[in-house]
Structure formats: structure tokens, C-alpha cells
Amino acid sequence: MRKKALSPASRRAYALEAVEEGLGSGRKVCRILEVPRSSYWYRPKEKTPWQQSLLKRLKELSDKHPRYGYRRITALLRQEGWHVGKRHIQSLRRSLGLRVPPTKRKVIRRGHSTGLPVKAQYKGHVWTWDFICDGTTRGGALRMLTILDEYTRECHVLRADRALKSGDVLEWMCRAIQQHGAPAFLRSDNGSEFIAKTVQKWLAENRIKTIYIEPGSPWQNGYVESFHGRLRDECLNREQFWTLTEARVVIEDYRREYNTFRPHSKLGYLSPERFAARKTAPSPSPVGLRPPYAGDGQPNNNPLETKTTLKD
């Protein structure tokens, strides 16, 4: 039994099929199926060269970024100089059968929301770090360390390895600080690598305040959880890693694309680097110096005391 035709497009398709099978004339079929004759006899116009070029570029971007919806595709086209609207792109994608398969919705959390203890107000104000796990095709484990700026959404570190201990965590944190300056706050869960005595001592000596979320409350670290969702959806679920070296190359390429190219919906569809460049908020502290926002009454020209030795 056929599905009941409700939309004008489906009724027109049934009318065309009925006429082709000789069940009646076009006028009679239109009257029975309640299809306007103007719709029945409509023939689409030939596309202009501009429209053909737009469709070609739309297909290329959709094939390259299959997890991008029409809003992000529209943002990319506008960055390339196309004067198009999001509804226009949505209509074209529907006509081409391009859609992003919906992901399974999470169960809505019930109960009293604790909220965020500190919300980032400028670049370098609050950083967050966490781990995400995956594996290689041969069965090897992959563990990735993520260090993210909550204000600009820039991913400073995305390091894949077989195992990462507290010493490795401090090493990559030192590298991020040397390149981007020290944050005022650092948000994390209560993982053993983050609550280790060596890590807490080093952070205290360098006057970086910690924000530990409550156990079993990943929504309190929502920025990095959201980034991990995008990473898994747009990279890890699409790639097949055979070796650790291959995984590092692909994951680092995704990090650079995320920072420099990928439009972010919460940043006005700008990439994190473009958003950071447009902001005039206080810049992070110079490399090797204490953050200017320490607020403890001491001079701000003391050198950053780094007790961790970086590996070559």
C-alpha cells in the first residue's frame, strides 16, 4: 500500500505517473488528485552559469564536510564571496538530497543545575583540559589530551599517545603557556592526572587557580565536552587509524582546521582564530611572566617559575 500523498510535490508526481500509465488525461487526473494544472504543467527553467557554479561548489563543500549543516556551509560560501542566504542553501541541499543524519539525542538532565563557577570573560581567562579516548584498527589504545580556551574556543593542544601521565600533562601545559601565555583559571574534572600532587603543586607555584567540577557532572565542563563531540563526529568516526603516527598527523590536521577554518556557531560563524583576532579584550600574559590578572597585590613582573623540564 502506498503512502498517502499530502505534499504538492508528491501529488504532482502521482499525477505524472497516472498520465504516463494511461489512466486519464492531465486535466482529469489534476481534478481527481486536486493538483493545480499550473503545477502539473510546470517545467523548471534551465539553470544559469552562476547557479551551476554554486551547485558545484555546494556539492564540493558538502562532500568535504559531510557533518556540516546548511548554516555552516552557508558561512563557508559567504567567506568565499558567494552572496547567498541560509534558506537558499537549505533548499538547494534538500533538492540534492544532502542532509546530516541526526545523532541520537541525550536524555535531558533533571535536577538543580549548579551552573559554571567562573565564566570566561576574555582570551586567556579560563582554560579547560580533559581526555578523550579512541583506538587504532590493530587494537592499540589512543588517549588524547585537549587544552582549550573557553572564551575563544581555540584548541591549544590536541595530543594523541598510547598513555598520558601527569608528567606528560604538565609538559604539554608548559608548551601551551610558552606559546599563548598563562591562564588565570584552569577547569578540569577529578581525573588522577589532574589532581596529582605534582600537578597541583606546579599550578600553585605558578599562581594558576584550579576549578574542579563535581564528580559525575560533565556538564560543568561543557566547552571541552562540546569540542570532543565535534572531534568524534567530524574526525574520529570518519577516520581509520592504523598507527599512532597516522593518528597524530590526522588529529593535528583537524586541530589546525578547527582553529583556522571551521565556522563556529557560537562565535558568529567565525573560526576561533578569526574571532580572537577581532576581539580587543586584554591579551594573555607575556610568555614566561605571571598573568596580569593575578589580583593578589604582588607585582606582576615576576618570572613564571616552571619546575617541569620539557623533553626535546
mmCIF file of C-alpha atoms in Angstrom:
data_model
loop_
_atom_site.group_PDB
_atom_site.id
_atom_site.type_symbol
_atom_site.label_atom_id
_atom_site.label_comp_id
_atom_site.label_asym_id
_atom_site.label_seq_id
_atom_site.Cartn_x
_atom_site.Cartn_y
_atom_site.Cartn_z
ATOM 1 C CA MET A 1 0.000 0.000 0.000
ATOM 2 C CA ARG A 2 1.386 3.371 -0.995
ATOM 3 C CA LYS A 3 1.923 6.176 1.450
ATOM 4 C CA LYS A 4 -0.767 8.838 1.331
ATOM 5 C CA ALA A 5 0.288 11.805 -0.804
ATOM 6 C CA LEU A 6 -0.005 15.039 1.137
ATOM 7 C CA SER A 7 2.605 17.428 -0.228
ATOM 8 C CA PRO A 8 2.084 19.207 -3.580
ATOM 9 C CA ALA A 9 5.282 17.656 -4.928
ATOM 10 C CA SER A 10 4.142 14.108 -4.167
ATOM 11 C CA ARG A 11 0.649 14.701 -5.638
ATOM 12 C CA ARG A 12 2.233 16.122 -8.805
ATOM 13 C CA ALA A 13 4.485 13.055 -9.052
ATOM 14 C CA TYR A 14 1.450 10.756 -8.745
ATOM 15 C CA ALA A 15 -0.390 12.774 -11.376
ATOM 16 C CA LEU A 16 2.509 12.467 -13.843
ATOM 17 C CA GLU A 17 2.699 8.738 -13.188
ATOM 18 C CA ALA A 18 -1.040 8.276 -13.694
ATOM 19 C CA VAL A 19 -0.971 10.075 -17.051
ATOM 20 C CA GLU A 20 2.027 8.040 -18.217
ATOM 21 C CA GLU A 21 0.166 4.808 -17.377
ATOM 22 C CA GLY A 22 -2.855 5.981 -19.413
ATOM 23 C CA LEU A 23 -5.286 6.235 -16.508
ATOM 24 C CA GLY A 24 -6.653 9.549 -17.736
ATOM 25 C CA SER A 25 -5.860 12.888 -19.256
ATOM 26 C CA GLY A 26 -3.832 15.516 -17.457
ATOM 27 C CA ARG A 27 -6.927 17.661 -16.836
ATOM 28 C CA LYS A 28 -8.887 14.721 -15.362
ATOM 29 C CA VAL A 29 -6.026 13.494 -13.158
ATOM 30 C CA CYS A 30 -5.407 17.013 -11.829
ATOM 31 C CA ARG A 31 -9.086 17.337 -10.891
ATOM 32 C CA ILE A 32 -9.159 13.988 -9.066
ATOM 33 C CA LEU A 33 -5.862 14.431 -7.207
ATOM 34 C CA GLU A 34 -6.507 18.141 -6.577
ATOM 35 C CA VAL A 35 -3.297 19.194 -8.281
ATOM 36 C CA PRO A 36 -3.252 22.702 -9.810
ATOM 37 C CA ARG A 37 -2.797 22.407 -13.549
ATOM 38 C CA SER A 38 -0.159 25.144 -13.439
ATOM 39 C CA SER A 39 1.866 22.914 -11.105
ATOM 40 C CA TYR A 40 1.285 19.873 -13.307
ATOM 41 C CA TRP A 41 2.499 21.579 -16.471
ATOM 42 C CA TYR A 42 5.355 23.422 -14.800
ATOM 43 C CA ARG A 43 8.787 22.701 -16.235
ATOM 44 C CA PRO A 44 11.876 24.012 -14.416
ATOM 45 C CA LYS A 45 13.949 26.636 -16.203
ATOM 46 C CA GLU A 46 17.485 25.919 -17.242
ATOM 47 C CA LYS A 47 19.980 26.953 -14.587
ATOM 48 C CA THR A 48 22.218 29.946 -15.211
ATOM 49 C CA PRO A 49 26.036 29.574 -15.186
ATOM 50 C CA TRP A 50 26.103 31.245 -11.738
ATOM 51 C CA GLN A 51 23.608 28.721 -10.362
ATOM 52 C CA GLN A 52 25.531 25.827 -11.862
ATOM 53 C CA SER A 53 28.779 27.071 -10.312
ATOM 54 C CA LEU A 54 27.041 27.488 -6.950
ATOM 55 C CA LEU A 55 25.654 23.942 -7.071
ATOM 56 C CA LYS A 56 29.071 22.566 -7.977
ATOM 57 C CA ARG A 57 30.772 24.363 -5.096
ATOM 58 C CA LEU A 58 27.953 23.382 -2.725
ATOM 59 C CA LYS A 59 28.451 19.706 -3.589
ATOM 60 C CA GLU A 60 32.222 20.009 -3.124
ATOM 61 C CA LEU A 61 31.895 21.560 0.347
ATOM 62 C CA SER A 62 29.194 19.088 1.382
ATOM 63 C CA ASP A 63 31.325 16.136 0.258
ATOM 64 C CA LYS A 64 34.391 17.507 2.047
ATOM 65 C CA HIS A 65 32.469 18.272 5.254
ATOM 66 C CA PRO A 66 29.618 15.737 5.425
ATOM 67 C CA ARG A 67 28.810 16.620 9.051
ATOM 68 C CA TYR A 68 28.310 20.333 8.298
ATOM 69 C CA GLY A 69 24.709 21.525 8.059
ATOM 70 C CA TYR A 70 23.346 24.229 5.799
ATOM 71 C CA ARG A 71 24.250 27.023 8.235
ATOM 72 C CA ARG A 72 27.967 26.194 8.285
ATOM 73 C CA ILE A 73 28.006 25.557 4.532
ATOM 74 C CA THR A 74 26.399 28.989 4.052
ATOM 75 C CA ALA A 75 29.075 30.567 6.242
ATOM 76 C CA LEU A 76 31.832 28.940 4.182
ATOM 77 C CA LEU A 77 30.262 30.083 0.909
ATOM 78 C CA ARG A 78 29.957 33.645 2.204
ATOM 79 C CA GLN A 79 33.620 33.605 3.211
ATOM 80 C CA GLU A 80 34.445 32.675 -0.396
ATOM 81 C CA GLY A 81 32.423 35.641 -1.702
ATOM 82 C CA TRP A 82 29.098 33.989 -2.613
ATOM 83 C CA HIS A 83 26.081 36.216 -1.894
ATOM 84 C CA VAL A 84 23.646 33.561 -0.693
ATOM 85 C CA GLY A 85 21.212 33.137 2.161
ATOM 86 C CA LYS A 86 20.937 30.201 4.504
ATOM 87 C CA ARG A 87 17.381 29.363 3.374
ATOM 88 C CA HIS A 88 18.536 29.299 -0.241
ATOM 89 C CA ILE A 89 21.330 26.866 0.634
ATOM 90 C CA GLN A 90 18.939 24.790 2.721
ATOM 91 C CA SER A 91 16.571 24.498 -0.254
ATOM 92 C CA LEU A 92 19.392 23.536 -2.627
ATOM 93 C CA ARG A 93 20.722 20.909 -0.241
ATOM 94 C CA ARG A 94 17.258 19.398 0.093
ATOM 95 C CA SER A 95 16.839 19.258 -3.661
ATOM 96 C CA LEU A 96 20.194 17.455 -3.926
ATOM 97 C CA GLY A 97 19.337 15.050 -1.136
ATOM 98 C CA LEU A 98 22.103 16.377 1.116
ATOM 99 C CA ARG A 99 21.381 16.188 4.822
ATOM 100 C CA VAL A 100 23.261 15.484 8.023
ATOM 101 C CA PRO A 101 21.984 12.287 9.687
ATOM 102 C CA PRO A 102 20.657 13.236 13.115
ATOM 103 C CA THR A 103 22.561 11.991 16.128
ATOM 104 C CA LYS A 104 20.895 10.234 18.998
ATOM 105 C CA ARG A 105 19.550 12.722 21.486
ATOM 106 C CA LYS A 106 20.866 12.542 25.001
ATOM 107 C CA VAL A 107 18.483 12.139 27.901
ATOM 108 C CA ILE A 108 17.686 15.545 29.358
ATOM 109 C CA ARG A 109 19.349 16.001 32.720
ATOM 110 C CA ARG A 110 16.927 16.509 35.589
ATOM 111 C CA GLY A 111 17.504 18.259 38.885
ATOM 112 C CA HIS A 112 19.042 21.512 40.099
ATOM 113 C CA SER A 113 21.685 22.952 37.755
ATOM 114 C CA THR A 114 24.837 24.105 39.527
ATOM 115 C CA GLY A 115 25.980 26.266 36.589
ATOM 116 C CA LEU A 116 29.524 27.350 35.867
ATOM 117 C CA PRO A 117 31.609 28.622 38.817
ATOM 118 C CA VAL A 118 33.577 31.028 36.578
ATOM 119 C CA LYS A 119 32.684 32.103 33.052
ATOM 120 C CA ALA A 120 35.460 33.214 30.716
ATOM 121 C CA GLN A 121 35.325 36.952 30.033
ATOM 122 C CA TYR A 122 38.341 37.382 27.746
ATOM 123 C CA LYS A 123 41.062 35.463 25.967
ATOM 124 C CA GLY A 124 43.273 33.533 28.358
ATOM 125 C CA HIS A 125 40.863 33.943 31.274
ATOM 126 C CA VAL A 126 39.759 30.302 31.642
ATOM 127 C CA TRP A 127 41.332 27.258 30.054
ATOM 128 C CA THR A 128 39.945 23.747 30.263
ATOM 129 C CA TRP A 129 41.627 20.397 29.753
ATOM 130 C CA ASP A 130 40.390 16.839 29.519
ATOM 131 C CA PHE A 131 40.999 13.471 27.855
ATOM 132 C CA ILE A 132 39.198 11.641 25.057
ATOM 133 C CA CYS A 133 39.882 8.020 24.122
ATOM 134 C CA ASP A 134 39.843 6.090 20.862
ATOM 135 C CA GLY A 135 41.776 3.215 19.305
ATOM 136 C CA THR A 136 43.672 2.049 16.243
ATOM 137 C CA THR A 137 42.470 -0.610 13.821
ATOM 138 C CA ARG A 138 45.041 -3.043 15.192
ATOM 139 C CA GLY A 139 43.598 -2.776 18.687
ATOM 140 C CA GLY A 140 46.004 -0.253 20.179
ATOM 141 C CA ALA A 141 44.723 2.350 22.625
ATOM 142 C CA LEU A 142 44.693 6.058 21.831
ATOM 143 C CA ARG A 143 44.396 8.706 24.515
ATOM 144 C CA MET A 144 44.201 12.368 23.565
ATOM 145 C CA LEU A 145 44.842 15.400 25.766
ATOM 146 C CA THR A 146 42.824 18.510 24.937
ATOM 147 C CA ILE A 147 43.616 22.027 26.186
ATOM 148 C CA LEU A 148 41.002 24.600 25.164
ATOM 149 C CA ASP A 149 40.460 28.334 25.689
ATOM 150 C CA GLU A 150 36.839 28.697 26.819
ATOM 151 C CA TYR A 151 36.463 32.271 25.535
ATOM 152 C CA THR A 152 37.850 31.988 22.001
ATOM 153 C CA ARG A 153 37.256 28.190 21.708
ATOM 154 C CA GLU A 154 40.831 27.830 20.409
ATOM 155 C CA CYS A 155 42.294 24.369 20.855
ATOM 156 C CA HIS A 156 45.861 24.928 22.036
ATOM 157 C CA VAL A 157 46.769 21.247 22.454
ATOM 158 C CA LEU A 158 45.358 18.046 20.974
ATOM 159 C CA ARG A 159 47.980 15.383 21.651
ATOM 160 C CA ALA A 160 47.456 11.685 20.936
ATOM 161 C CA ASP A 161 49.505 8.990 22.647
ATOM 162 C CA ARG A 162 49.203 5.443 23.954
ATOM 163 C CA ALA A 163 49.186 6.690 27.545
ATOM 164 C CA LEU A 164 49.483 10.124 29.145
ATOM 165 C CA LYS A 165 50.603 10.552 32.750
ATOM 166 C CA SER A 166 50.770 13.605 34.988
ATOM 167 C CA GLY A 167 54.293 14.422 33.782
ATOM 168 C CA ASP A 168 53.136 14.386 30.155
ATOM 169 C CA VAL A 169 50.185 16.592 31.060
ATOM 170 C CA LEU A 170 52.477 19.188 32.636
ATOM 171 C CA GLU A 171 54.852 19.055 29.685
ATOM 172 C CA TRP A 172 52.114 19.944 27.186
ATOM 173 C CA MET A 173 50.669 22.565 29.511
ATOM 174 C CA CYS A 174 54.101 24.218 29.660
ATOM 175 C CA ARG A 175 54.288 24.245 25.870
ATOM 176 C CA ALA A 176 50.858 25.840 25.594
ATOM 177 C CA ILE A 177 51.794 28.512 28.163
ATOM 178 C CA GLN A 178 55.046 29.297 26.363
ATOM 179 C CA GLN A 179 53.099 29.886 23.139
ATOM 180 C CA HIS A 180 49.903 31.542 24.383
ATOM 181 C CA GLY A 181 50.645 32.815 27.903
ATOM 182 C CA ALA A 182 49.381 31.566 31.247
ATOM 183 C CA PRO A 183 45.635 31.396 32.040
ATOM 184 C CA ALA A 184 44.077 32.748 35.205
ATOM 185 C CA PHE A 185 41.904 29.667 35.811
ATOM 186 C CA LEU A 186 42.113 26.049 34.730
ATOM 187 C CA ARG A 187 38.970 23.910 34.683
ATOM 188 C CA SER A 188 39.068 20.102 34.767
ATOM 189 C CA ASP A 189 37.431 17.008 36.176
ATOM 190 C CA ASN A 190 38.836 14.974 39.036
ATOM 191 C CA GLY A 191 40.951 12.627 36.937
ATOM 192 C CA SER A 192 44.085 11.228 38.523
ATOM 193 C CA GLU A 193 46.321 13.136 36.093
ATOM 194 C CA PHE A 194 44.740 16.469 37.057
ATOM 195 C CA ILE A 195 44.583 16.016 40.843
ATOM 196 C CA ALA A 196 48.092 14.576 41.173
ATOM 197 C CA LYS A 197 50.161 16.306 43.839
ATOM 198 C CA THR A 198 52.864 17.269 41.345
ATOM 199 C CA VAL A 199 50.289 18.948 39.103
ATOM 200 C CA GLN A 200 48.580 20.805 41.957
ATOM 201 C CA LYS A 201 51.941 21.938 43.346
ATOM 202 C CA TRP A 202 53.119 23.213 39.968
ATOM 203 C CA LEU A 203 49.888 25.113 39.353
ATOM 204 C CA ALA A 204 50.019 26.665 42.828
ATOM 205 C CA GLU A 205 53.631 27.764 42.359
ATOM 206 C CA ASN A 206 52.730 29.444 39.067
ATOM 207 C CA ARG A 207 49.576 31.067 40.532
ATOM 208 C CA ILE A 208 47.139 29.327 38.177
ATOM 209 C CA LYS A 209 43.865 28.783 40.017
ATOM 210 C CA THR A 210 42.064 25.475 39.531
ATOM 211 C CA ILE A 211 38.353 24.776 39.097
ATOM 212 C CA TYR A 212 37.497 21.119 39.692
ATOM 213 C CA ILE A 213 33.991 20.132 38.649
ATOM 214 C CA GLU A 214 31.855 17.930 40.862
ATOM 215 C CA PRO A 215 32.237 14.171 40.337
ATOM 216 C CA GLY A 216 29.800 12.815 37.779
ATOM 217 C CA SER A 217 28.958 16.291 36.440
ATOM 218 C CA PRO A 218 30.490 16.561 32.941
ATOM 219 C CA TRP A 219 28.051 19.363 32.018
ATOM 220 C CA GLN A 220 30.060 21.657 34.307
ATOM 221 C CA ASN A 221 32.907 21.276 31.812
ATOM 222 C CA GLY A 222 30.673 21.804 28.811
ATOM 223 C CA TYR A 223 33.104 23.606 26.493
ATOM 224 C CA VAL A 224 35.577 20.753 26.235
ATOM 225 C CA GLU A 225 32.768 18.174 26.146
ATOM 226 C CA SER A 226 31.241 20.015 23.192
ATOM 227 C CA PHE A 227 34.611 20.102 21.438
ATOM 228 C CA HIS A 228 35.055 16.370 21.995
ATOM 229 C CA GLY A 229 31.630 15.771 20.462
ATOM 230 C CA ARG A 230 32.630 17.673 17.325
ATOM 231 C CA LEU A 231 36.021 15.919 17.235
ATOM 232 C CA ARG A 232 34.458 12.476 17.407
ATOM 233 C CA ASP A 233 31.685 13.305 14.937
ATOM 234 C CA GLU A 234 33.810 15.089 12.325
ATOM 235 C CA CYS A 235 37.134 13.267 12.661
ATOM 236 C CA LEU A 236 37.383 10.132 14.819
ATOM 237 C CA ASN A 237 34.224 8.471 13.469
ATOM 238 C CA ARG A 238 35.286 9.176 9.883
ATOM 239 C CA GLU A 239 38.912 8.062 10.061
ATOM 240 C CA GLN A 240 40.548 4.666 10.427
ATOM 241 C CA PHE A 241 43.867 4.816 12.245
ATOM 242 C CA TRP A 242 46.407 2.060 11.659
ATOM 243 C CA THR A 243 49.322 3.506 13.609
ATOM 244 C CA LEU A 244 49.948 6.087 16.301
ATOM 245 C CA THR A 245 51.896 8.271 13.869
ATOM 246 C CA GLU A 246 48.989 8.331 11.421
ATOM 247 C CA ALA A 247 46.582 9.242 14.216
ATOM 248 C CA ARG A 248 48.804 12.121 15.359
ATOM 249 C CA VAL A 249 49.026 13.570 11.845
ATOM 250 C CA VAL A 250 45.275 13.363 11.159
ATOM 251 C CA ILE A 251 44.285 14.693 14.594
ATOM 252 C CA GLU A 252 46.734 17.599 14.391
ATOM 253 C CA ASP A 253 45.384 18.480 10.934
ATOM 254 C CA TYR A 254 41.872 18.556 12.410
ATOM 255 C CA ARG A 255 43.044 20.817 15.253
ATOM 256 C CA ARG A 256 44.511 23.309 12.796
ATOM 257 C CA GLU A 257 41.401 23.216 10.593
ATOM 258 C CA TYR A 258 39.194 23.701 13.669
ATOM 259 C CA ASN A 259 41.177 26.763 14.793
ATOM 260 C CA THR A 260 41.670 28.449 11.431
ATOM 261 C CA PHE A 261 38.847 27.344 9.114
ATOM 262 C CA ARG A 262 35.827 25.705 10.755
ATOM 263 C CA PRO A 263 32.946 28.183 11.354
ATOM 264 C CA HIS A 264 31.765 28.134 14.984
ATOM 265 C CA SER A 265 28.060 28.751 15.526
ATOM 266 C CA LYS A 266 28.587 30.413 18.937
ATOM 267 C CA LEU A 267 31.205 32.788 17.507
ATOM 268 C CA GLY A 268 29.008 34.226 14.757
ATOM 269 C CA TYR A 269 30.202 31.529 12.346
ATOM 270 C CA LEU A 270 33.798 32.725 12.590
ATOM 271 C CA SER A 271 36.719 30.425 13.167
ATOM 272 C CA PRO A 272 38.249 30.642 16.678
ATOM 273 C CA GLU A 273 41.373 32.397 15.379
ATOM 274 C CA ARG A 274 39.379 34.994 13.425
ATOM 275 C CA PHE A 275 37.154 35.565 16.456
ATOM 276 C CA ALA A 276 40.203 36.027 18.710
ATOM 277 C CA ALA A 277 41.751 38.471 16.235
ATOM 278 C CA ARG A 278 38.626 40.661 16.237
ATOM 279 C CA LYS A 279 38.380 40.955 19.994
ATOM 280 C CA THR A 280 40.047 43.810 21.864
ATOM 281 C CA ALA A 281 39.879 42.122 25.263
ATOM 282 C CA PRO A 282 43.006 42.034 27.481
ATOM 283 C CA SER A 283 45.646 39.862 25.870
ATOM 284 C CA PRO A 284 47.192 36.918 27.711
ATOM 285 C CA SER A 285 50.279 37.451 29.788
ATOM 286 C CA PRO A 286 53.645 37.515 28.003
ATOM 287 C CA VAL A 287 55.414 34.226 27.713
ATOM 288 C CA GLY A 288 57.233 33.396 30.929
ATOM 289 C CA LEU A 289 55.513 36.092 33.051
ATOM 290 C CA ARG A 290 52.813 35.902 35.667
ATOM 291 C CA PRO A 291 49.292 36.672 34.489
ATOM 292 C CA PRO A 292 48.493 40.400 34.869
ATOM 293 C CA TYR A 293 45.141 39.442 36.415
ATOM 294 C CA ALA A 294 46.585 37.533 39.406
ATOM 295 C CA GLY A 295 44.950 40.048 41.750
ATOM 296 C CA ASP A 296 46.987 39.096 44.809
ATOM 297 C CA GLY A 297 48.576 42.514 45.379
ATOM 298 C CA GLN A 298 52.041 41.419 44.240
ATOM 299 C CA PRO A 299 53.995 42.892 41.334
ATOM 300 C CA ASN A 300 53.241 41.326 38.002
ATOM 301 C CA ASN A 301 56.784 41.189 36.640
ATOM 302 C CA ASN A 302 57.890 38.029 38.414
ATOM 303 C CA PRO A 303 59.023 35.271 36.065
ATOM 304 C CA LEU A 304 56.880 32.212 35.669
ATOM 305 C CA GLU A 305 58.529 29.531 37.754
ATOM 306 C CA THR A 306 58.315 26.389 35.691
ATOM 307 C CA LYS A 307 59.529 23.348 37.583
ATOM 308 C CA THR A 308 58.865 20.871 34.767
ATOM 309 C CA THR A 309 61.639 20.074 32.339
ATOM 310 C CA LEU A 310 60.466 19.895 28.748
ATOM 311 C CA LYS A 311 61.561 16.998 26.595
ATOM 312 C CA ASP A 312 63.407 17.639 23.353
#
